[in-house]
Structures are given as C-alpha cells and as structure tokens.
Amino acid sequence: MAAAIPLSLLVLLLLGPGGWCLAEHPRDSLREELVITPLPSGDVAATFQFRTRWDSELQREGVSHYRLFPKALGQLISKYSLRELHLSFTQGFWRTRYWGPPFLQAPSDTDHYFLRYAVLPREVVCTENLTPWKKLLPCSSKAGLSVLLKADRLFHTSYHSQAVHIRPVCRNARCTSISWELRQTLSVVFDAFITGQGKKDWSLFRMFSRTLTEPCPLASESRVYVDITNYNQDNETLEVHPSPTTTYQDVILGTRKTYAIYDLLDSAMINNSRNLNIQLKWKRPPENEAPPVPFLHAQRYVSGYGLQKGELSTLLYNTHPYRAFPVLLLDTVPWYLRLYVHTLTITSKGKENKPSYIHYQPAQDRLQPHLLEMLIQLPANSVTKVSIQFERALLKWTEYTPDPNHGFYVSPSVLSALVPSMVAAKPVDWEESPLFNSLFPVSDGSNYFVRLYTEPLLVNLPTPDFSMPYNVICLTCTVVAVCYGSFYNLLTRTFHIEEPRTGGLAKRLANLIRRARGVPLL
C-alpha cells in the first residue's frame, strides 16, 4: 500500500528547481505571418515567414532542452561554431522586370575566410524538400498559417522558393549578448488567370485549397497582410472580404505600401465556423497599365557559335533618372568553361567602366569553379554590359550526364546593391515592425538593400557520339556469333554415312503401274 505524501512536501516538490524553471518567462518566441501581394502582371504572390527567436548563447551555454527552436539546427550551431546559414531551394525564376523586387533575398558576408558559398543551378524541388522543412516548425502543419502549405498547390505555381535563414541578432544596442534567430520563408507566385478561371479575383481557398482555422498556440503573433496599395476608396475598384481590423503603412523597397491586417490571435477574426477565407474581388476590370520598372534589374545570356569558344554577357539596368549607385556582382562559373580573364570588358553608355574592386579566384579542374566578384558603378539611366570570353573543355566520357545533349547549367549571377529610394523611410522599431520589413534593415532611409539573381544559363559542351559504342558492340557481337557459331557447329557436329534404300511404298506402287502398262520398271 502506497504511503501518503504530505501536502507541504508535495508543494515543495512542485516548486523545486524544476518548478521554478516552469515559472520563468520563456526565452524563445515564435512569430508567423503571410503577405499576399497582387503583382502588376496580374499574378498573386504569397510569402510565408516563420521566425523563431531564442535568447541563448548556443556556442557557450550547454543547452540540452529545446522548446521551439529545432534541436537539429541548435546542435549544428553548437558543434560547428556556425555564424550564419542561408539555404534555399527555388524552382522557377523571379521576373523582377514584371513582378518588381522580391521581399526575400540572401544577405552578404564579405569575410572570405569564413564564407562557404555553393549553388546547384538545376535541381528538382519536390515534396521531399517541403516535408522536412515543415517539420522544423513548432506547430508543423497542424495549426496556424502552415495549414495552407499543401504540396500539390505549392508546386503547381509559376515560382516557388523555400529557405532557412539562421543568424545571430543583438539583444541590446551595445550587442553585449545575442539571440539566435531562425527564419523559415516560403514564397510562391500563383497565376491568377488559371486559378481564377480567367479573372484576377483570388481567395485563400482558391489558391491553397484550404482556409485558416486557428492560430498556432505556440505563436506570440500570427497575422496575414494583404497589399491594398492600389485600392481606391473613391472609385472602389476592388473589394476585400472580410473587412480588416486595421491597416499598416510603410515604405517597402522604396515604395509606400498599404496593407490590410488580419490578426489570427483576435478571437473575433475567426468566426463561429472556425474558418477564415480572405477574398479579393475586382468590382470592375483593372486598367491594363504598364508595370512600373524597378530601378535595378539584370539579364544574362551566352553568345557565340560552335562548340569551342563562347562569351558570357550580363546586362545591368539602372533606370533611376538621376542617381548612380554601385552594384556588387558575383559570378560562379564551372571549371569546364575556361575563362579568359584578359577579355573581361565592362561598358556603360558606350564607354569603358572600370570596376572599383575586383576579386578573381581561378578554377581547378574537377575541384573548384571560377569565382569572379566585382564592384561596378552604374551610371544613372544606363545599361552596363559585362562580358567575358570562355573556351569549352572536353570532359571524360564518365563525367557526362545521362542526357548530355540537353546541355550543362551555369549558376546565375548574383547582384547586391543599395538602391536609392524615391520615398524616404522613417526609423522604425524593427522588433515591432512586420517580419517582411525587418529581414535586412537599413539604417539610412534613403536607400534599401536588394539582392537579385539572373537567369541560369544552359551551355552545350563538345559531346561524343555515345551511340557509336552501342553500334560497335552490336557489330562485334554479330560477327562473333556468326563466325564462332559456324566454327563451333563444324567442330561439334557428328556426320553419318547413310546407305541408299531399296525403295518404299511409293516406288512399289509406281512399278505396279509401269508393269501394267508394259513399261520398264524403275
């Protein structure tokens, strides 16, 4: 029979060291948000962000208990003394010329001694990448904004990009202590004409085949932002349902934006049916106006003829009417394209444009690619062309892909720049501002940071005729089968001498007929 535990002892047990730990304020927090932006081309962009912040010195403290921060990533930071990690999987190409600059870009790190940069220009993104990404979320895909992450809808889009960003952030102005921040981002672009059956109207259910039912219980903030910058109250060209509780205005990427806010933690936002389906309907067809041209966009292509030499060209567009600004250009070229660095030319408005900084690391065959980094000043309202010639190398026959005639992919160029803003931004509290406005804050409100990627290139290499070995094998096997088979047949066949027979039934019948006719017998 179990002994009774005194009430006072039970209280001491509950309020012991473990009990006091439960009473402490949580050192980690979770914020999640979804930004829906109607694009000038008529498409709809949806950007998810899930931020987990942990006030812990993972590289100094011996951490053994994890609450919201994924244990696998925490152990990675502790074991390898990780400073930053930015990993992304992207399918499709973000068309900056027609969609404007993207929300999420990869940040720079100029310390070459600690920087590890790698890119795979062609890889099929599928559910095998999305499933482990969702498992890193505190609520997985059971509650909150992550319930909208349905694989068959996300991968049937014009653009899909998912990423993981890990970095340390300062807790105070002097940065005497740091916190670790994990941001999981996912951006997709839906074709509104396909999902909307020829209309630009959209809704959560039409895009994701699901609606929001409840917030993540572990999240301190769960919001949906809808870009209603083009909404005109006088003309009432569009209608957003349900009506937002509040709006948010700020300068985003150099443009003043207005967003409708839907707070999932507000009990009045999700109705009695536990269903929130945000809809946008156009009361009249919008005017077909040309989309605004961003101040910075780029284009890349390969030129030349034959399979020996060629030229890589990158066009950098600065459409600002009167401001020039520098751009950091990073190129990673495979080793089998042998670059001629002395042919590097940079021209702007028909004149030579010398870079103020250049760093080149030559390639090593089958070990590392070429690395070319330059800081180029782009004049106002100009097109700058960067070109370099190359020679194609001949690979070993075992180094070709299963489909060599399809070509080999070359990773895109990376552009980083502080682009001048037409509207000056006011200083804001980055901790209180939305996540899409605080990923890469800029202290100077007259500029904003932009990271762009050009198109990946498809280059053909000298390819041998892989059908010739097959033909040789077939011919050799045929010759061997005919020659050796005949010779083997002669060696192994047994010959017998066969005596002539006296005749059979047919011969006897013939002789009977000939005898009756008086003809000599056979």
Short mmCIF file of C-alpha atoms in Angstrom, two decimals:
data_model
loop_
_atom_site.label_atom_id
_atom_site.label_comp_id
_atom_site.label_asym_id
_atom_site.label_seq_id
_atom_site.Cartn_x
_atom_site.Cartn_y
_atom_site.Cartn_z
CA MET A 1 0.00 0.00 0.00
CA ALA A 2 1.49 3.36 -1.06
CA ALA A 3 2.32 5.84 1.67
CA ALA A 4 0.51 9.19 1.66
CA ILE A 5 2.64 12.24 0.69
CA PRO A 6 2.17 15.31 2.92
CA LEU A 7 0.70 18.32 1.18
CA SER A 8 3.62 20.55 2.20
CA LEU A 9 6.13 18.12 0.67
CA LEU A 10 4.08 17.96 -2.49
CA VAL A 11 4.17 21.76 -2.76
CA LEU A 12 7.94 21.76 -2.25
CA LEU A 13 8.34 19.18 -4.98
CA LEU A 14 6.26 21.22 -7.39
CA LEU A 15 8.07 24.45 -6.54
CA GLY A 16 11.52 22.90 -6.57
CA PRO A 17 14.22 23.70 -9.12
CA GLY A 18 12.15 22.22 -11.93
CA GLY A 19 9.03 24.06 -10.82
CA TRP A 20 10.79 27.42 -10.72
CA CYS A 21 12.04 26.82 -14.26
CA LEU A 22 8.47 26.40 -15.44
CA ALA A 23 7.55 29.69 -13.84
CA GLU A 24 10.29 31.60 -15.71
CA HIS A 25 9.46 33.72 -18.70
CA PRO A 26 10.04 31.74 -21.93
CA ARG A 27 13.34 32.56 -23.55
CA ASP A 28 12.11 31.74 -27.03
CA SER A 29 9.27 33.11 -29.12
CA LEU A 30 7.54 32.41 -32.42
CA ARG A 31 6.07 34.87 -34.92
CA GLU A 32 4.37 33.88 -38.15
CA GLU A 33 2.97 35.96 -40.98
CA LEU A 34 1.65 35.67 -44.52
CA VAL A 35 1.93 38.53 -47.02
CA ILE A 36 -0.33 38.42 -50.11
CA THR A 37 0.65 40.82 -52.89
CA PRO A 38 -1.23 41.27 -56.19
CA LEU A 39 1.51 41.74 -58.79
CA PRO A 40 1.36 44.25 -61.69
CA SER A 41 1.26 41.35 -64.19
CA GLY A 42 -1.98 40.04 -62.68
CA ASP A 43 -0.35 37.21 -60.72
CA VAL A 44 -0.58 36.87 -56.94
CA ALA A 45 2.49 36.41 -54.71
CA ALA A 46 2.22 34.77 -51.29
CA THR A 47 5.14 34.99 -48.85
CA PHE A 48 5.23 32.98 -45.61
CA GLN A 49 7.62 33.79 -42.78
CA PHE A 50 8.03 31.86 -39.54
CA ARG A 51 10.52 33.41 -37.11
CA THR A 52 11.76 31.56 -34.05
CA ARG A 53 13.98 33.60 -31.72
CA TRP A 54 15.89 32.08 -28.83
CA ASP A 55 17.68 34.17 -26.19
CA SER A 56 20.52 31.74 -25.69
CA GLU A 57 24.27 31.58 -26.30
CA LEU A 58 24.25 28.22 -28.06
CA GLN A 59 28.01 28.24 -28.65
CA ARG A 60 28.80 29.00 -24.99
CA GLU A 61 25.97 27.51 -22.98
CA GLY A 62 25.50 23.79 -22.65
CA VAL A 63 21.94 23.58 -23.96
CA SER A 64 20.13 20.28 -23.58
CA HIS A 65 16.47 21.36 -23.59
CA TYR A 66 14.80 22.72 -26.71
CA ARG A 67 11.29 24.16 -26.74
CA LEU A 68 10.57 25.98 -30.02
CA PHE A 69 14.00 26.11 -31.67
CA PRO A 70 14.71 22.90 -33.64
CA LYS A 71 17.18 20.69 -31.85
CA ALA A 72 18.86 19.55 -35.08
CA LEU A 73 19.75 23.14 -36.03
CA GLY A 74 20.75 24.06 -32.47
CA GLN A 75 23.22 21.20 -32.33
CA LEU A 76 24.57 22.23 -35.73
CA ILE A 77 25.30 25.73 -34.42
CA SER A 78 26.98 24.43 -31.26
CA LYS A 79 29.09 21.72 -32.85
CA TYR A 80 30.46 23.61 -35.86
CA SER A 81 30.52 27.15 -34.37
CA LEU A 82 28.17 28.31 -37.07
CA ARG A 83 27.86 32.06 -37.58
CA GLU A 84 25.19 32.22 -40.27
CA LEU A 85 23.38 29.78 -42.52
CA HIS A 86 21.24 30.61 -45.54
CA LEU A 87 19.85 27.67 -47.51
CA SER A 88 17.22 28.00 -50.22
CA PHE A 89 15.52 25.78 -52.81
CA THR A 90 13.98 27.63 -55.73
CA GLN A 91 12.01 26.43 -58.73
CA GLY A 92 11.25 28.98 -61.41
CA PHE A 93 12.63 32.47 -61.99
CA TRP A 94 11.58 35.66 -60.23
CA ARG A 95 10.83 38.12 -63.04
CA THR A 96 12.00 41.37 -61.50
CA ARG A 97 11.15 43.34 -64.64
CA TYR A 98 7.43 42.46 -64.35
CA TRP A 99 6.96 41.49 -60.69
CA GLY A 100 9.18 44.07 -59.01
CA PRO A 101 11.94 43.33 -56.48
CA PRO A 102 11.32 40.31 -54.22
CA PHE A 103 10.79 40.53 -50.48
CA LEU A 104 13.37 37.93 -49.52
CA GLN A 105 16.98 37.92 -50.65
CA ALA A 106 20.10 36.22 -49.38
CA PRO A 107 22.34 38.52 -47.29
CA SER A 108 26.05 39.20 -47.92
CA ASP A 109 29.06 38.08 -45.98
CA THR A 110 32.32 39.70 -47.22
CA ASP A 111 34.68 37.69 -44.97
CA HIS A 112 36.16 35.21 -47.45
CA TYR A 113 37.93 33.25 -44.73
CA PHE A 114 34.67 32.12 -43.14
CA LEU A 115 32.31 32.23 -46.12
CA ARG A 116 31.21 28.99 -47.78
CA TYR A 117 29.14 29.60 -50.90
CA ALA A 118 27.65 26.85 -53.05
CA VAL A 119 24.98 26.77 -55.71
CA LEU A 120 23.30 23.96 -57.65
CA PRO A 121 21.81 25.57 -60.78
CA ARG A 122 19.40 22.73 -61.58
CA GLU A 123 17.60 20.53 -59.08
CA VAL A 124 14.02 19.29 -58.99
CA VAL A 125 12.22 20.70 -55.93
CA CYS A 126 9.54 18.33 -54.68
CA THR A 127 7.73 17.23 -51.54
CA GLU A 128 10.89 15.58 -50.25
CA ASN A 129 12.23 19.11 -49.65
CA LEU A 130 8.98 20.54 -48.26
CA THR A 131 8.23 17.82 -45.68
CA PRO A 132 11.42 18.19 -43.56
CA TRP A 133 11.11 21.97 -43.87
CA LYS A 134 7.63 21.85 -42.32
CA LYS A 135 8.84 19.55 -39.55
CA LEU A 136 11.12 22.34 -38.30
CA LEU A 137 8.06 24.49 -37.49
CA PRO A 138 6.89 24.37 -33.85
CA CYS A 139 3.31 23.60 -34.95
CA SER A 140 4.42 21.62 -38.00
CA SER A 141 1.47 21.82 -40.43
CA LYS A 142 -1.25 21.18 -37.85
CA ALA A 143 -2.25 24.76 -36.93
CA GLY A 144 -1.59 28.36 -37.83
CA LEU A 145 -0.52 29.61 -41.23
CA SER A 146 1.28 26.35 -42.02
CA VAL A 147 -2.05 24.57 -42.68
CA LEU A 148 -2.03 26.34 -46.06
CA LEU A 149 1.18 24.60 -47.10
CA LYS A 150 -0.37 21.98 -49.34
CA ALA A 151 2.23 20.41 -51.59
CA ASP A 152 0.08 19.81 -54.68
CA ARG A 153 -0.86 23.51 -54.73
CA LEU A 154 2.54 24.98 -53.94
CA PHE A 155 4.42 23.10 -56.65
CA HIS A 156 1.93 23.95 -59.41
CA THR A 157 2.89 27.63 -59.40
CA SER A 158 4.94 29.94 -61.61
CA TYR A 159 7.55 30.44 -58.88
CA HIS A 160 8.36 28.53 -55.70
CA SER A 161 11.15 29.23 -53.22
CA GLN A 162 11.66 27.91 -49.70
CA ALA A 163 14.55 28.88 -47.46
CA VAL A 164 16.06 28.59 -44.00
CA HIS A 165 17.93 31.57 -42.51
CA ILE A 166 19.91 31.29 -39.26
CA ARG A 167 21.76 34.27 -37.85
CA PRO A 168 22.66 35.90 -34.51
CA VAL A 169 20.87 39.13 -33.56
CA CYS A 170 21.76 41.61 -30.83
CA ARG A 171 19.55 41.86 -27.75
CA ASN A 172 20.56 45.45 -26.96
CA ALA A 173 22.18 48.46 -28.58
CA ARG A 174 25.69 47.55 -27.39
CA CYS A 175 25.27 43.93 -28.50
CA THR A 176 26.65 42.58 -25.23
CA SER A 177 24.51 39.47 -25.67
CA ILE A 178 22.98 37.84 -28.69
CA SER A 179 19.97 35.74 -29.59
CA TRP A 180 19.69 33.17 -32.34
CA GLU A 181 17.08 33.78 -35.00
CA LEU A 182 15.65 31.13 -37.31
CA ARG A 183 13.55 32.30 -40.23
CA GLN A 184 11.77 29.84 -42.44
CA THR A 185 10.47 31.55 -45.54
CA LEU A 186 8.41 30.33 -48.45
CA SER A 187 7.42 32.39 -51.50
CA VAL A 188 5.08 31.32 -54.30
CA VAL A 189 3.55 33.11 -57.26
CA PHE A 190 0.13 31.95 -58.44
CA ASP A 191 -1.17 32.58 -61.93
CA ALA A 192 -4.41 34.38 -61.13
CA PHE A 193 -5.87 33.75 -64.58
CA ILE A 194 -5.54 29.98 -64.15
CA THR A 195 -6.66 29.74 -60.52
CA GLY A 196 -9.35 32.38 -61.05
CA GLN A 197 -10.72 30.92 -64.30
CA GLY A 198 -9.78 33.95 -66.38
CA LYS A 199 -10.35 36.53 -63.64
CA LYS A 200 -7.96 38.35 -61.33
CA ASP A 201 -10.11 37.57 -58.29
CA TRP A 202 -8.50 35.35 -55.70
CA SER A 203 -9.09 33.82 -52.29
CA LEU A 204 -7.19 31.63 -49.85
CA PHE A 205 -9.27 28.60 -50.75
CA ARG A 206 -8.83 29.16 -54.47
CA MET A 207 -5.05 29.39 -54.15
CA PHE A 208 -4.30 26.85 -51.41
CA SER A 209 -7.46 24.66 -51.41
CA ARG A 210 -7.63 25.33 -47.67
CA THR A 211 -8.63 28.07 -45.25
CA LEU A 212 -7.33 29.26 -41.89
CA THR A 213 -8.99 27.62 -38.91
CA GLU A 214 -6.93 28.58 -35.86
CA PRO A 215 -3.62 30.22 -34.93
CA CYS A 216 -0.62 28.26 -33.78
CA PRO A 217 -0.99 28.05 -29.96
CA LEU A 218 2.79 28.48 -29.55
CA ALA A 219 2.94 31.70 -31.58
CA SER A 220 3.01 35.11 -29.95
CA GLU A 221 1.97 36.72 -33.24
CA SER A 222 0.07 35.29 -36.21
CA ARG A 223 -1.01 37.72 -38.92
CA VAL A 224 -1.98 37.92 -42.58
CA TYR A 225 -1.06 41.04 -44.59
CA VAL A 226 -2.83 41.86 -47.86
CA ASP A 227 -1.37 44.54 -50.14
CA ILE A 228 -4.18 47.03 -50.87
CA THR A 229 -1.97 49.85 -52.12
CA ASN A 230 -3.93 50.13 -55.36
CA TYR A 231 -7.25 50.25 -53.51
CA ASN A 232 -9.14 53.46 -54.28
CA GLN A 233 -11.90 54.29 -51.83
CA ASP A 234 -13.47 56.81 -54.20
CA ASN A 235 -13.76 54.54 -57.21
CA GLU A 236 -13.97 51.30 -55.18
CA THR A 237 -12.27 49.23 -57.85
CA LEU A 238 -11.78 46.22 -55.58
CA GLU A 239 -13.35 44.67 -52.50
CA VAL A 240 -11.59 42.77 -49.72
CA HIS A 241 -13.64 40.36 -47.62
CA PRO A 242 -13.79 40.12 -44.67
CA SER A 243 -13.03 43.69 -43.74
CA PRO A 244 -9.66 44.08 -42.00
CA THR A 245 -9.47 45.22 -38.41
CA THR A 246 -6.59 47.61 -39.08
CA THR A 247 -4.08 48.66 -41.75
CA TYR A 248 -0.33 49.15 -41.88
CA GLN A 249 1.54 51.75 -43.95
CA ASP A 250 5.28 51.91 -44.54
CA VAL A 251 7.93 52.32 -47.22
CA ILE A 252 8.76 48.86 -48.56
CA LEU A 253 11.58 48.51 -51.10
CA GLY A 254 11.45 52.20 -51.91
CA THR A 255 7.66 52.37 -52.43
CA ARG A 256 4.95 53.42 -49.99
CA LYS A 257 2.68 50.46 -49.35
CA THR A 258 -0.62 49.93 -47.52
CA TYR A 259 -1.52 46.54 -46.07
CA ALA A 260 -4.73 45.19 -44.57
CA ILE A 261 -4.01 43.25 -41.37
CA TYR A 262 -5.82 40.10 -40.23
CA ASP A 263 -4.76 39.05 -36.73
CA LEU A 264 -5.46 35.36 -36.12
CA LEU A 265 -4.99 35.82 -32.37
CA ASP A 266 -8.05 38.08 -32.37
CA SER A 267 -10.96 35.84 -31.35
CA ALA A 268 -13.38 37.95 -33.39
CA MET A 269 -11.39 37.40 -36.61
CA ILE A 270 -12.20 33.71 -36.97
CA ASN A 271 -15.96 33.31 -36.95
CA ASN A 272 -18.04 30.67 -35.24
CA SER A 273 -17.44 28.21 -38.06
CA ARG A 274 -13.69 28.44 -37.32
CA ASN A 275 -13.00 29.41 -40.90
CA LEU A 276 -11.19 32.44 -42.34
CA ASN A 277 -11.17 32.72 -46.12
CA ILE A 278 -9.75 36.07 -47.25
CA GLN A 279 -11.06 37.10 -50.67
CA LEU A 280 -10.30 39.91 -53.10
CA LYS A 281 -12.75 40.75 -55.86
CA TRP A 282 -12.46 43.36 -58.58
CA LYS A 283 -15.71 45.28 -59.00
CA ARG A 284 -14.58 46.30 -62.47
CA PRO A 285 -11.71 45.11 -64.66
CA PRO A 286 -8.48 46.91 -63.75
CA GLU A 287 -6.85 49.09 -66.34
CA ASN A 288 -4.07 47.43 -68.33
CA GLU A 289 -1.24 49.74 -67.39
CA ALA A 290 2.42 49.01 -67.94
CA PRO A 291 4.02 47.68 -64.74
CA PRO A 292 6.47 50.06 -63.05
CA VAL A 293 10.06 49.37 -63.99
CA PRO A 294 12.31 48.67 -60.98
CA PHE A 295 15.42 50.77 -60.62
CA LEU A 296 17.66 47.69 -60.79
CA HIS A 297 17.20 44.58 -62.88
CA ALA A 298 19.54 42.36 -64.87
CA GLN A 299 19.69 39.94 -67.76
CA ARG A 300 22.24 37.28 -68.68
CA TYR A 301 22.87 35.28 -71.83
CA VAL A 302 25.53 33.25 -73.66
CA SER A 303 26.59 34.07 -77.22
CA GLY A 304 28.88 32.63 -79.88
CA TYR A 305 28.73 29.77 -82.36
CA GLY A 306 30.30 26.34 -82.46
CA LEU A 307 31.35 24.17 -79.56
CA GLN A 308 34.81 25.58 -78.90
CA LYS A 309 34.51 29.19 -77.74
CA GLY A 310 31.76 31.48 -76.49
CA GLU A 311 31.01 34.59 -74.44
CA LEU A 312 29.10 35.22 -71.20
CA SER A 313 27.29 38.55 -71.09
CA THR A 314 25.39 40.24 -68.25
CA LEU A 315 23.30 43.37 -68.73
CA LEU A 316 22.79 45.59 -65.65
CA TYR A 317 19.95 48.12 -65.89
CA ASN A 318 19.86 51.27 -63.78
CA THR A 319 16.59 53.04 -64.62
CA HIS A 320 16.87 55.74 -61.97
CA PRO A 321 16.57 59.10 -63.74
CA TYR A 322 19.39 60.91 -61.92
CA ARG A 323 21.06 58.68 -59.29
CA ALA A 324 24.06 56.42 -59.82
CA PHE A 325 24.84 53.63 -57.36
CA PRO A 326 27.35 50.77 -57.04
CA VAL A 327 26.46 47.10 -57.57
CA LEU A 328 28.38 44.08 -56.29
CA LEU A 329 28.40 41.39 -58.98
CA LEU A 330 29.27 37.79 -58.05
CA ASP A 331 29.78 35.12 -60.72
CA THR A 332 30.45 31.42 -60.15
CA VAL A 333 31.39 29.64 -63.38
CA PRO A 334 32.08 25.87 -63.66
CA TRP A 335 35.63 24.75 -64.32
CA TYR A 336 34.81 23.22 -67.71
CA LEU A 337 34.22 26.74 -69.05
CA ARG A 338 37.78 28.09 -69.15
CA LEU A 339 37.54 31.86 -68.71
CA TYR A 340 39.88 34.27 -70.48
CA VAL A 341 40.16 36.98 -67.83
CA HIS A 342 42.06 39.32 -70.18
CA THR A 343 38.89 39.53 -72.32
CA LEU A 344 36.79 40.93 -69.46
CA THR A 345 35.11 44.13 -70.66
CA ILE A 346 32.67 46.45 -68.86
CA THR A 347 30.96 49.20 -70.85
CA SER A 348 28.37 51.82 -69.87
CA LYS A 349 26.87 54.21 -72.43
CA GLY A 350 29.47 53.16 -74.97
CA LYS A 351 32.44 53.89 -72.67
CA GLU A 352 34.69 51.68 -70.60
CA ASN A 353 33.63 51.31 -66.98
CA LYS A 354 36.47 50.24 -64.70
CA PRO A 355 35.38 48.40 -61.53
CA SER A 356 36.49 49.90 -58.24
CA TYR A 357 37.05 46.43 -56.77
CA ILE A 358 37.71 43.07 -58.39
CA HIS A 359 38.46 39.66 -56.92
CA TYR A 360 39.14 36.61 -59.06
CA GLN A 361 39.85 33.07 -57.95
CA PRO A 362 40.78 30.74 -60.82
CA ALA A 363 39.22 27.35 -61.16
CA GLN A 364 40.88 23.99 -60.65
CA ASP A 365 39.87 21.16 -62.92
CA ARG A 366 37.32 18.92 -61.19
CA LEU A 367 37.96 20.61 -57.83
CA GLN A 368 36.55 24.15 -57.72
CA PRO A 369 34.84 26.63 -60.09
CA HIS A 370 35.84 30.14 -61.13
CA LEU A 371 34.91 32.92 -58.70
CA LEU A 372 34.64 36.46 -60.02
CA GLU A 373 33.49 39.34 -57.82
CA MET A 374 33.37 42.99 -58.91
CA LEU A 375 32.09 46.31 -57.58
CA ILE A 376 30.71 48.30 -60.51
CA GLN A 377 29.33 51.85 -60.52
CA LEU A 378 26.12 52.04 -62.57
CA PRO A 379 25.50 55.48 -64.12
CA ALA A 380 22.01 56.93 -63.97
CA ASN A 381 19.56 55.77 -66.64
CA SER A 382 22.05 53.42 -68.26
CA VAL A 383 22.68 49.84 -69.35
CA THR A 384 26.01 48.33 -68.30
CA LYS A 385 27.31 45.28 -70.17
CA VAL A 386 29.76 42.87 -68.54
CA SER A 387 31.18 40.25 -70.92
CA ILE A 388 33.96 37.66 -70.77
CA GLN A 389 35.01 35.01 -73.27
CA PHE A 390 35.49 31.35 -72.47
CA GLU A 391 36.57 28.07 -74.05
CA ARG A 392 34.73 24.80 -73.59
CA ALA A 393 36.65 21.88 -72.12
CA LEU A 394 36.29 18.25 -73.22
CA LEU A 395 35.07 16.07 -70.37
CA LYS A 396 35.83 12.45 -69.74
CA TRP A 397 33.16 10.13 -71.03
CA THR A 398 32.24 9.16 -67.45
CA GLU A 399 31.66 12.82 -66.48
CA TYR A 400 28.75 13.43 -68.83
CA THR A 401 25.20 13.49 -67.54
CA PRO A 402 22.65 10.87 -68.66
CA ASP A 403 21.29 13.41 -71.15
CA PRO A 404 24.41 15.29 -72.34
CA ASN A 405 22.75 16.78 -75.41
CA HIS A 406 20.38 18.71 -73.12
CA GLY A 407 23.33 20.86 -72.05
CA PHE A 408 25.01 21.89 -68.79
CA TYR A 409 23.62 24.52 -66.41
CA VAL A 410 25.64 27.53 -65.27
CA SER A 411 24.64 29.17 -62.00
CA PRO A 412 23.09 32.66 -62.15
CA SER A 413 24.92 35.88 -61.38
CA VAL A 414 24.21 37.49 -58.01
CA LEU A 415 23.69 41.26 -57.69
CA SER A 416 23.78 43.12 -54.37
CA ALA A 417 23.13 46.84 -54.16
CA LEU A 418 21.77 49.68 -52.05
CA VAL A 419 19.17 51.12 -54.40
CA PRO A 420 18.05 54.75 -53.94
CA SER A 421 14.51 55.12 -52.66
CA MET A 422 12.04 57.59 -54.13
CA VAL A 423 10.32 57.88 -50.73
CA ALA A 424 12.40 58.33 -47.58
CA ALA A 425 11.65 55.76 -44.91
CA LYS A 426 11.27 56.76 -41.27
CA PRO A 427 13.16 54.98 -38.47
CA VAL A 428 11.07 52.16 -37.04
CA ASP A 429 11.34 49.65 -34.24
CA TRP A 430 12.48 46.53 -36.07
CA GLU A 431 11.21 44.25 -33.33
CA GLU A 432 7.71 45.67 -33.58
CA SER A 433 7.57 46.01 -37.38
CA PRO A 434 6.37 43.17 -39.65
CA LEU A 435 8.78 40.40 -40.49
CA PHE A 436 8.86 41.22 -44.20
CA ASN A 437 10.22 44.68 -43.32
CA SER A 438 12.90 43.60 -40.87
CA LEU A 439 14.84 40.80 -42.53
CA PHE A 440 17.55 43.18 -43.79
CA PRO A 441 17.08 46.55 -42.07
CA VAL A 442 18.90 49.60 -43.41
CA SER A 443 19.84 52.46 -41.12
CA ASP A 444 19.69 55.01 -43.95
CA GLY A 445 16.09 55.55 -45.02
CA SER A 446 17.11 56.93 -48.43
CA ASN A 447 18.29 53.52 -49.67
CA TYR A 448 17.12 49.92 -49.45
CA PHE A 449 19.03 46.68 -49.91
CA VAL A 450 18.28 44.48 -52.92
CA ARG A 451 19.70 41.08 -53.81
CA LEU A 452 18.83 39.82 -57.31
CA TYR A 453 19.62 36.71 -59.32
CA THR A 454 19.85 36.47 -63.10
CA GLU A 455 18.68 33.55 -65.21
CA PRO A 456 20.69 30.32 -65.08
CA LEU A 457 22.36 29.55 -68.40
CA LEU A 458 22.27 26.38 -70.47
CA VAL A 459 25.58 25.74 -72.28
CA ASN A 460 26.33 22.94 -74.72
CA LEU A 461 29.70 21.18 -74.49
CA PRO A 462 31.52 19.04 -77.06
CA THR A 463 29.70 15.73 -76.76
CA PRO A 464 30.94 12.46 -78.26
CA ASP A 465 28.62 10.17 -80.18
CA PHE A 466 27.53 7.86 -77.37
CA SER A 467 25.65 5.70 -79.90
CA MET A 468 28.95 4.59 -81.51
CA PRO A 469 29.92 2.23 -78.64
CA TYR A 470 26.48 0.68 -78.92
CA ASN A 471 26.92 0.18 -82.66
CA VAL A 472 30.41 -1.30 -82.15
CA ILE A 473 29.11 -3.69 -79.51
CA CYS A 474 26.24 -4.81 -81.74
CA LEU A 475 28.53 -5.31 -84.76
CA THR A 476 31.13 -7.16 -82.73
CA CYS A 477 28.55 -9.45 -81.17
CA THR A 478 27.09 -10.21 -84.62
CA VAL A 479 30.50 -11.06 -86.12
CA VAL A 480 31.43 -13.23 -83.15
CA ALA A 481 28.09 -15.03 -83.24
CA VAL A 482 28.30 -15.78 -86.98
CA CYS A 483 31.98 -16.76 -87.15
CA TYR A 484 32.32 -18.55 -83.87
CA GLY A 485 28.91 -20.19 -84.21
CA SER A 486 29.70 -21.67 -87.60
CA PHE A 487 33.14 -22.87 -86.48
CA TYR A 488 31.72 -24.38 -83.31
CA ASN A 489 28.99 -26.11 -85.31
CA LEU A 490 31.59 -27.75 -87.59
CA LEU A 491 33.63 -28.91 -84.60
CA THR A 492 30.78 -30.41 -82.63
CA ARG A 493 28.54 -31.89 -85.40
CA THR A 494 28.64 -35.68 -85.98
CA PHE A 495 28.47 -36.92 -89.61
CA HIS A 496 26.97 -40.32 -90.58
CA ILE A 497 27.08 -42.18 -93.97
CA GLU A 498 23.58 -43.11 -95.00
CA GLU A 499 23.08 -46.15 -97.34
CA PRO A 500 20.56 -45.79 -100.18
CA ARG A 501 17.30 -47.56 -99.52
CA THR A 502 15.67 -50.10 -101.88
CA GLY A 503 12.52 -48.15 -102.12
CA GLY A 504 9.39 -47.50 -100.30
CA LEU A 505 5.71 -47.81 -100.80
CA ALA A 506 5.66 -45.09 -103.47
CA LYS A 507 8.29 -46.92 -105.55
CA ARG A 508 6.41 -50.22 -105.36
CA LEU A 509 3.17 -48.58 -106.46
CA ALA A 510 4.96 -46.92 -109.37
CA ASN A 511 6.43 -50.27 -110.51
CA LEU A 512 2.99 -51.90 -110.38
CA ILE A 513 1.61 -49.20 -112.65
CA ARG A 514 4.59 -49.44 -115.02
CA ARG A 515 4.28 -53.25 -115.19
CA ALA A 516 0.62 -52.96 -116.09
CA ARG A 517 1.46 -50.52 -118.85
CA GLY A 518 4.39 -52.63 -120.13
CA VAL A 519 6.97 -50.03 -119.26
CA PRO A 520 10.40 -50.97 -117.80
CA LEU A 521 10.48 -50.95 -114.03
CA LEU A 522 12.35 -48.33 -112.04
#
